[in-house]
XYZ file of N, CA and C in Angstrom:
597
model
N 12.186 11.302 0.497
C 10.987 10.488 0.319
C 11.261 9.402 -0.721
N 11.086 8.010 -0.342
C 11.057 7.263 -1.135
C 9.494 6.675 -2.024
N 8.632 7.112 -1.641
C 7.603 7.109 -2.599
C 6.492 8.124 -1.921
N 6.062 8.408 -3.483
C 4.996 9.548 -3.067
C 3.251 8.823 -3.729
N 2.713 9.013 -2.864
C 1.338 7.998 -2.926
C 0.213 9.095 -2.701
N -0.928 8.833 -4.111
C -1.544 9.958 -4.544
C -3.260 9.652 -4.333
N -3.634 10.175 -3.704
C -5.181 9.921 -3.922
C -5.605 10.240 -5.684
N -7.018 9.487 -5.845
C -7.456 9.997 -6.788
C -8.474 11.216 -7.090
N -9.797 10.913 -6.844
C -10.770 11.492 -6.609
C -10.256 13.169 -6.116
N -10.434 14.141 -6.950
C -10.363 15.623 -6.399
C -9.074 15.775 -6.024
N -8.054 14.817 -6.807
C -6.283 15.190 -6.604
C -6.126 15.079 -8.037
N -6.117 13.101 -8.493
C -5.207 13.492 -9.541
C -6.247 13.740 -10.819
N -8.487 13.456 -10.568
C -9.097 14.297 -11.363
C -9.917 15.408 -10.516
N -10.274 16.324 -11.063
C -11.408 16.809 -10.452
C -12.482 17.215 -9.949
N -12.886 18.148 -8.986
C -14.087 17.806 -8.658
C -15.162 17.746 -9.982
N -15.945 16.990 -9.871
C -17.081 16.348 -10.873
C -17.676 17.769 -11.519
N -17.328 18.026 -12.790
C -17.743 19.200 -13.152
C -19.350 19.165 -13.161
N -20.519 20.362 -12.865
C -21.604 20.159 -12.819
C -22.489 19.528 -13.806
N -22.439 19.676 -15.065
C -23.030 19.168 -16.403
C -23.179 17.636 -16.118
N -21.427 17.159 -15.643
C -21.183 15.740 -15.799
C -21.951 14.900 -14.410
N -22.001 15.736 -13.303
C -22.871 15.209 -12.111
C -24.071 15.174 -12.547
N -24.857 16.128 -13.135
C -26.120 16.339 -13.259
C -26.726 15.226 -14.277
N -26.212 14.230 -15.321
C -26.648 13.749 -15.702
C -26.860 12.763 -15.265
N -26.271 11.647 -13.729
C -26.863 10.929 -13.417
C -28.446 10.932 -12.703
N -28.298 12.133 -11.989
C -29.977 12.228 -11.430
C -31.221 12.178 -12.632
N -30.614 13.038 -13.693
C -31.338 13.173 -15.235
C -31.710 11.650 -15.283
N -31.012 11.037 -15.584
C -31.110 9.478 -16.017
C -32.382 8.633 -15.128
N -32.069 9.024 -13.953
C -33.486 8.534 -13.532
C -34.671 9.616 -13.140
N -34.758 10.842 -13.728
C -35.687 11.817 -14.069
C -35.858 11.799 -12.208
N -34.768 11.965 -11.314
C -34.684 12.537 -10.006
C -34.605 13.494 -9.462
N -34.606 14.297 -8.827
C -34.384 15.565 -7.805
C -33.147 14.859 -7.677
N -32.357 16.105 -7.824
C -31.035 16.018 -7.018
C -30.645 16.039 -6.021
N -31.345 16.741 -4.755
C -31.325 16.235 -3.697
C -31.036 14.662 -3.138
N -32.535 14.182 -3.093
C -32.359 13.043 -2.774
C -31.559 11.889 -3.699
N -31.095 12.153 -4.493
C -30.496 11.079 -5.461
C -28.816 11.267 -5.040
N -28.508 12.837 -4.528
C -26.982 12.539 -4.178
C -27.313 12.016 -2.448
N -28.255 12.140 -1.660
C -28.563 11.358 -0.802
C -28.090 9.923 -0.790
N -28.806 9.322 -1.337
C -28.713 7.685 -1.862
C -27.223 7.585 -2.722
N -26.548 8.177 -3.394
C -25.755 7.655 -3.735
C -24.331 7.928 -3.291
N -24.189 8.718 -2.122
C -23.124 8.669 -0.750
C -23.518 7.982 0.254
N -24.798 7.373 0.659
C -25.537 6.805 1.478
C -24.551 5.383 1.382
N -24.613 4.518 0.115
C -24.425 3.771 -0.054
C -22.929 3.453 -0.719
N -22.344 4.583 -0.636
C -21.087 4.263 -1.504
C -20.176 3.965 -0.996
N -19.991 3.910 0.213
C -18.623 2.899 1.325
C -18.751 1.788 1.011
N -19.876 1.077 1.141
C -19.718 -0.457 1.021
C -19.648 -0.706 -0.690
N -19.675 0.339 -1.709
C -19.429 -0.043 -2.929
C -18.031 0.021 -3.037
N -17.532 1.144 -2.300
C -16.165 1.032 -2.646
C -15.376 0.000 -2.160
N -15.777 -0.589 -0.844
C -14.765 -1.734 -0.100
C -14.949 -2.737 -0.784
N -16.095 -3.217 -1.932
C -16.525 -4.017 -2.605
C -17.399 -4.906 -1.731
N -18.127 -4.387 -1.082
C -18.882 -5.378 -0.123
C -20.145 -5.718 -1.167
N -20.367 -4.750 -2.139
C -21.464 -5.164 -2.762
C -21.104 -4.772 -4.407
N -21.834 -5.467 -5.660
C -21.011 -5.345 -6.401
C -21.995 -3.849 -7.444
N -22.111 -3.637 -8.345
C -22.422 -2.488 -9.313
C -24.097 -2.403 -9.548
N -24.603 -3.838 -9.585
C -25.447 -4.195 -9.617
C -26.630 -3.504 -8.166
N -25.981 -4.345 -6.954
C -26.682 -4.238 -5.407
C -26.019 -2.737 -5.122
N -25.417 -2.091 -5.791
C -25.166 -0.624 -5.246
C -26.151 0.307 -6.112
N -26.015 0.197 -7.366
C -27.293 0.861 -8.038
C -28.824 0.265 -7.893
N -28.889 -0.922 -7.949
C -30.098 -1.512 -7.270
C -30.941 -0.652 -6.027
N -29.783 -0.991 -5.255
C -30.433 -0.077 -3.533
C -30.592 1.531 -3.979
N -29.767 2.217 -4.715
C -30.289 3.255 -4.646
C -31.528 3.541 -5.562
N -31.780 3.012 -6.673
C -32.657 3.252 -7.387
C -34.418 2.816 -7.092
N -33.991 1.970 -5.733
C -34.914 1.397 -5.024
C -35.601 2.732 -4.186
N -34.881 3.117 -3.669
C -34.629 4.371 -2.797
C -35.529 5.078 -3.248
N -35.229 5.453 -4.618
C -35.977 6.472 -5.687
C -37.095 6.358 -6.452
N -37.184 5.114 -6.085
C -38.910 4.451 -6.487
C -38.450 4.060 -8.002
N -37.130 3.731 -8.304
C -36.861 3.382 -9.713
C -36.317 1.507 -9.956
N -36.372 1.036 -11.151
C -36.056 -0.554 -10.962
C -34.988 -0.057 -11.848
N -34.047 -0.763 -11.679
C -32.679 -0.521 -12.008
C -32.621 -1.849 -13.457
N -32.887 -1.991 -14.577
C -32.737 -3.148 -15.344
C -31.341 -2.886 -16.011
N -31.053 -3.829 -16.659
C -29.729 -3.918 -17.254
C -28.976 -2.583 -18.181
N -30.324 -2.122 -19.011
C -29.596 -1.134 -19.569
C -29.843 0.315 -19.012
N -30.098 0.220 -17.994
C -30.308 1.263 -17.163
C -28.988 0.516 -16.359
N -28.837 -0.109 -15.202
C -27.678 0.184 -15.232
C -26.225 0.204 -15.666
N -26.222 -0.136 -16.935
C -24.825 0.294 -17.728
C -25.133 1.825 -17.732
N -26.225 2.328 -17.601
C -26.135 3.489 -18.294
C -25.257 4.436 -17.084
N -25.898 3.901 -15.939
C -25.383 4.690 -14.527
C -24.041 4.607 -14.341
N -23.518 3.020 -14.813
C -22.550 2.705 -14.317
C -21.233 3.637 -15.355
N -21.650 3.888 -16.698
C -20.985 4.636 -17.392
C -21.444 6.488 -17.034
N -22.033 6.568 -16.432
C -21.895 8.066 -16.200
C -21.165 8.162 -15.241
N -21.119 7.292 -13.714
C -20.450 7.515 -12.722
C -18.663 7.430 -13.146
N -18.450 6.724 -14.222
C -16.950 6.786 -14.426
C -17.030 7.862 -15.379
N -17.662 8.588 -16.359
C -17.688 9.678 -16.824
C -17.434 10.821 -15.970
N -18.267 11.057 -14.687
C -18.105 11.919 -13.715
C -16.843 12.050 -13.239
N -15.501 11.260 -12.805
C -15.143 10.960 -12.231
C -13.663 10.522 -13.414
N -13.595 10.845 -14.400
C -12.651 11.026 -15.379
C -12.336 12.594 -15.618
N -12.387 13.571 -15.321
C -12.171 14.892 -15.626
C -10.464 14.936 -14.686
N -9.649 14.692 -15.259
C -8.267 15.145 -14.736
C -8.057 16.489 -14.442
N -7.273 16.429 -13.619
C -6.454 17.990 -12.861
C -5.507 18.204 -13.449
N -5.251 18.572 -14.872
C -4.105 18.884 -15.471
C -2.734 19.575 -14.818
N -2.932 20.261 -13.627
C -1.949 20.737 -12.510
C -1.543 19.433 -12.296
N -2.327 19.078 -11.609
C -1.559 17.372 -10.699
C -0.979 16.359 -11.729
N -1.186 16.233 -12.885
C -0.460 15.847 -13.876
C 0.805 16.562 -14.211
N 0.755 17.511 -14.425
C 2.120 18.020 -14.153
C 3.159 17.987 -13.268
N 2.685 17.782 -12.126
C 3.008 17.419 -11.226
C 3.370 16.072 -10.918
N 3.213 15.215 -11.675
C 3.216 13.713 -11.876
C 4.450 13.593 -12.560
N 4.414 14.302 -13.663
C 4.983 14.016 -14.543
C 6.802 14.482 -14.146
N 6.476 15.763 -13.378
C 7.970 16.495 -13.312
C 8.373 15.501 -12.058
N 7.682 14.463 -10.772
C 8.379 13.675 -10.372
C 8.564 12.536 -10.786
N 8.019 11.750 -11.668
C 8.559 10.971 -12.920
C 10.006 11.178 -13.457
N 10.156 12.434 -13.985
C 11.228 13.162 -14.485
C 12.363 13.080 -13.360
N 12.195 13.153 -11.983
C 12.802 13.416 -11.056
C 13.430 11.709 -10.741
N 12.776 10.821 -11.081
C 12.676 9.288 -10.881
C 12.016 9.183 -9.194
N 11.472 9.687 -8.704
C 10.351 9.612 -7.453
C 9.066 8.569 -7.523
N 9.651 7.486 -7.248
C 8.274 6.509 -7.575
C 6.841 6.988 -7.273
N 5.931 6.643 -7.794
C 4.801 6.784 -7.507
C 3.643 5.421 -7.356
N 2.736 6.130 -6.193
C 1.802 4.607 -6.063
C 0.559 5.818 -6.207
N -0.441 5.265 -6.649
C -1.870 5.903 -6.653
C -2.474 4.932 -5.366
N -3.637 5.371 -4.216
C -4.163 4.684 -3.583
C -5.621 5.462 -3.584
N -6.423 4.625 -3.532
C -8.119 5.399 -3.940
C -9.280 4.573 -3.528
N -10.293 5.487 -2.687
C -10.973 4.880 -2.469
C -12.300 4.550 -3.636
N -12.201 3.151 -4.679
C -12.938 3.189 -5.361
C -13.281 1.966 -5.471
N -14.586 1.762 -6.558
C -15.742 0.458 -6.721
C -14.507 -0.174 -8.027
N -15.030 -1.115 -7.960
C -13.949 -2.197 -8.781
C -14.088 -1.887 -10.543
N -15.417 -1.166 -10.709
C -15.950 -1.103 -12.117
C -14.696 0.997 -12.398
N -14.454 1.380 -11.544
C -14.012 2.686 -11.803
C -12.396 2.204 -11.555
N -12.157 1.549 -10.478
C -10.346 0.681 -10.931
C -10.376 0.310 -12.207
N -10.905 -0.282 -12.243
C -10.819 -0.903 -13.840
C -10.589 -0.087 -14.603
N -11.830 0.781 -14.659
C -11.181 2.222 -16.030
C -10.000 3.213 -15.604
N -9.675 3.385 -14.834
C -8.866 3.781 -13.890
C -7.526 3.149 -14.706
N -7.134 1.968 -14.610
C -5.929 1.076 -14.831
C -6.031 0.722 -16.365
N -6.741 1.672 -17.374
C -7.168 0.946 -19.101
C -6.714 2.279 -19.100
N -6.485 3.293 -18.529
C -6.111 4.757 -19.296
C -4.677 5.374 -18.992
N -4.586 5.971 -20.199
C -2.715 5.972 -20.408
C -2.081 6.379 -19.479
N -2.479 7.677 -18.961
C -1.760 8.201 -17.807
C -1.937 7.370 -16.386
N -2.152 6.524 -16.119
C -2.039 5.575 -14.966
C -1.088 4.943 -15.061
N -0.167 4.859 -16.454
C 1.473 4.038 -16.218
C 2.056 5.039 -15.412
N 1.844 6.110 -15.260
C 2.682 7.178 -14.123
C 2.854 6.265 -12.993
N 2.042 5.380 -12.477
C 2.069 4.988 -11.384
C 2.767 3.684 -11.433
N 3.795 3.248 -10.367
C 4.409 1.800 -10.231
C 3.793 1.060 -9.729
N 2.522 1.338 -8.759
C 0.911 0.976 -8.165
C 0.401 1.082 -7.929
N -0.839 0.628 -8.125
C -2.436 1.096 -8.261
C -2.569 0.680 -6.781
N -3.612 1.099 -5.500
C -4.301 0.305 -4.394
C -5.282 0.941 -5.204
N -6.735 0.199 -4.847
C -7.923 0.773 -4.904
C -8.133 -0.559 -3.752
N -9.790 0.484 -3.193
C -10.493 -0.099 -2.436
C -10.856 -1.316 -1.816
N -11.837 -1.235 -3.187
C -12.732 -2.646 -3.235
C -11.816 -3.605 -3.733
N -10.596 -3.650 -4.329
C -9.495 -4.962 -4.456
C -9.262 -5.485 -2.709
N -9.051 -4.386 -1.788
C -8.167 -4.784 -0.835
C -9.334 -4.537 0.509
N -10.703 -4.361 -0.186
C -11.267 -4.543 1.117
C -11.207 -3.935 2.210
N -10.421 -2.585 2.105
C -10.190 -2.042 3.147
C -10.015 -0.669 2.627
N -10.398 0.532 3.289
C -10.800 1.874 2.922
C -10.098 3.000 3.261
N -9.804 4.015 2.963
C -9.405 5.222 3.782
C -10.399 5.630 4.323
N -9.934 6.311 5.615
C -9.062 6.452 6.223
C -8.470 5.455 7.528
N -8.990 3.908 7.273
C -8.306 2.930 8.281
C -7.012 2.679 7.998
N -6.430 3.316 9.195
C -5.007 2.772 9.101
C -4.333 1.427 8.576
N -5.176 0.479 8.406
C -4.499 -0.569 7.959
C -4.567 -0.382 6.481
N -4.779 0.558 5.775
C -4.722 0.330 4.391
C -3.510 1.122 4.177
N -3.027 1.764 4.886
C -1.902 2.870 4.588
C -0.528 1.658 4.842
N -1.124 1.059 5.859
C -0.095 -0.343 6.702
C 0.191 -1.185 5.516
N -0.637 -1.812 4.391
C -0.531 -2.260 3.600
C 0.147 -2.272 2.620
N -0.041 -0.693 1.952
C 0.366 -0.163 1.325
C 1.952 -0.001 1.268
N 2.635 0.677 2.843
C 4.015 0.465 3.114
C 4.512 -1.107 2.590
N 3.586 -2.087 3.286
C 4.022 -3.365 3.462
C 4.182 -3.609 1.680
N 3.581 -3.323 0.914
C 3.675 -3.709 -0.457
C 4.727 -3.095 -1.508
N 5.052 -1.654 -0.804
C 5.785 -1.149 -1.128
C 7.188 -1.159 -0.804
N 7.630 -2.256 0.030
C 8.733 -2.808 1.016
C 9.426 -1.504 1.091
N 8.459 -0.401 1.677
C 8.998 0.826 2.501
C 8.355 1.316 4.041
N 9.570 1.807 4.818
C 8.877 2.078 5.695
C 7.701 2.837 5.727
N 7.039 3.384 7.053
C 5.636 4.059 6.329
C 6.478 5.754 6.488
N 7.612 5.757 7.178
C 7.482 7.424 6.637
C 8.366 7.491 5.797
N 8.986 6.738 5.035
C 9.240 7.233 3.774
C 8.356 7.204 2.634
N 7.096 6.556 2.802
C 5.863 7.583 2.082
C 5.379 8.705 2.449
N 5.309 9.547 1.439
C 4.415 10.853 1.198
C 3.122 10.498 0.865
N 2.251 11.035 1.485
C 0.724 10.621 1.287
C 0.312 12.060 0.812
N -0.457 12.116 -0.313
C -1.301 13.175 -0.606
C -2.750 13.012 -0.688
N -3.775 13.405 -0.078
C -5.401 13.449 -0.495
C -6.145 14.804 -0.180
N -7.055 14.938 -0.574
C -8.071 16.012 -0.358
C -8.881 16.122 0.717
N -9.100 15.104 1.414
C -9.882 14.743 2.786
C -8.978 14.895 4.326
N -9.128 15.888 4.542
C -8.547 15.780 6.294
C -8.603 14.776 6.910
N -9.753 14.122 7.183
C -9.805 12.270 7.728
C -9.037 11.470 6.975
N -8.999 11.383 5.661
C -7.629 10.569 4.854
C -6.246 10.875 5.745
N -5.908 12.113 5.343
C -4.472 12.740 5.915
C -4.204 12.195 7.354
N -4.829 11.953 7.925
C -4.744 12.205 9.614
C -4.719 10.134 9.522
N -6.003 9.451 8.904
C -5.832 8.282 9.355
C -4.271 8.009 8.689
N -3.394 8.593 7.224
C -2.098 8.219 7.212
C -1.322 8.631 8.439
N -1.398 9.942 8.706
C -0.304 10.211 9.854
C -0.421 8.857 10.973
N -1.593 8.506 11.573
C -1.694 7.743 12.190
C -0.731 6.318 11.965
N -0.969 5.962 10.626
C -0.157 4.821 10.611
C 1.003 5.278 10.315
N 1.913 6.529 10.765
C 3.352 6.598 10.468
C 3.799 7.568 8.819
N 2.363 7.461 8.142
C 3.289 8.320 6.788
C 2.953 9.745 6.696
N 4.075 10.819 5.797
C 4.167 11.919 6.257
C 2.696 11.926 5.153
N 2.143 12.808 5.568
C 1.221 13.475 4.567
C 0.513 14.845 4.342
N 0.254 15.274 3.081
C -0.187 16.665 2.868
C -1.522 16.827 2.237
N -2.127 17.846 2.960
C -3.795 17.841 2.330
C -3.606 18.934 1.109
N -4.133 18.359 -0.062
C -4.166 18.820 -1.618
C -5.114 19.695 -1.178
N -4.672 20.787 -1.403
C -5.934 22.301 -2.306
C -5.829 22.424 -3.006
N -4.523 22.435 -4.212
C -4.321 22.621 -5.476
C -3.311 22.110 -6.084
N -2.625 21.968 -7.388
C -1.352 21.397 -7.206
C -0.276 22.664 -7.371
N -0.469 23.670 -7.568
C 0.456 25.012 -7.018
C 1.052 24.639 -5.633
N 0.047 24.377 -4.557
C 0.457 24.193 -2.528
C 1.395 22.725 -3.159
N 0.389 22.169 -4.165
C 0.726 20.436 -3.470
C 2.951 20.535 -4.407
N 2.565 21.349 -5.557
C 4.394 21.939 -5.613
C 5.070 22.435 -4.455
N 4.603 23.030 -3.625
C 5.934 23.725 -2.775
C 5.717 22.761 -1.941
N 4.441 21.778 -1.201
C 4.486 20.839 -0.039
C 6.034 19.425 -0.679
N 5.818 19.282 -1.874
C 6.920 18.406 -2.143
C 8.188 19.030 -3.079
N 8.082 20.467 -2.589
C 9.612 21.150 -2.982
C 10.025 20.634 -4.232
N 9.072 20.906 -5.048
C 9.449 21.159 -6.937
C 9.218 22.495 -7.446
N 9.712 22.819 -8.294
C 9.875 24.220 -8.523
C 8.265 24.628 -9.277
N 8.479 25.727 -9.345
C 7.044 26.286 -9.730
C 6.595 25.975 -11.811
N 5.493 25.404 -12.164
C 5.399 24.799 -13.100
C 6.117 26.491 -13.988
């Protein structure tokens, strides 16, 4: 394998611990129900960047019978990257021992331009030789043309990428465009799927 290319979200952090989810519905004194409603409802077109931080919390808070003003949404916009910062200390290890190995690495993720950003300001993201996110490239997992891209940027073929994500529809739209890939349950599987020894 000449590069190994990592989802983010529920690979290299994890799933949104409950405390840290629960405080966005708090913030607008919501039922949780309908508030994680509205805010998967609308989060494809935040991530491709079709709309920017503003018209994505806007619409949902609309949703919720809430007006979204300025310091209300910094406030959202800093919990959702709060949520969504909890690392997988496994998969870091795992980073790190193919680092050690010299195994390039690319991160690719489906995310809003305000969570790239913090994403690419924090230390452990030099692991990576490149960032894709989303909403830069306009184009999403699991469409094959983002995996197409990705090769193309990486002036590698597509199966000498390794694709790793947590989503079966991710995995499958890579196979589609040609790269090998493995669905993350943990990074214990995601060690023996890329034959490194046991931490």
């Amino acid at each position: 394998m000449k590069w190994v290319v990592i989802d983010y979200g529920e690979v290299v952090c994890r799933r949104p611990p409950e405390d840290a989810a629960a405080r966005l519905p708090a913030a607008l004194g919501a039922e949780p129900g309908p508030f994680w409603d509205a805010y998967w409802s609308g989060r494809r077109a935040y991530d491709l960047g079709a709309v920017d931080a503003a018209g994505y919390w806007g619409e949902l808070c609309g949703r919720l019978g809430r007006v979204a003003g300025t310091a209300l949404l910094d406030t959202l916009v800093g919990l959702d990257l709060d949520m969504w910062s909890h690392l997988d200390p496994g998969t870091l290890a795992v980073l790190q021992d193919l680092t050690a190995r010299r195994v390039p690495l690319a991160l690719l993720s489906n995310a809003p331009l305000e969570l790239a950003r913090d994403i690419e300001r924090r230390p452990w993201s030099a692991l990576f030789q490149h960032r894709f996110f989303s909403a830069d490239l306009s184009l999403a997992k699991p469409d094959p043309r983002i995996y197409r891209h990705v090769s193309d940027a990486l002036n590698a073929a597509p199966g000498d990428l390794v694709f790793v994500d947590d989503r079966q529809e991710n995995i499958d739209g890579a196979r589609e465009a040609g790269l090998r890939a493995h669905l993350f349950t943990g990074a214990d599987r995601l060690r023996r799927d890329l034959r490194l020894p046991a931490a």
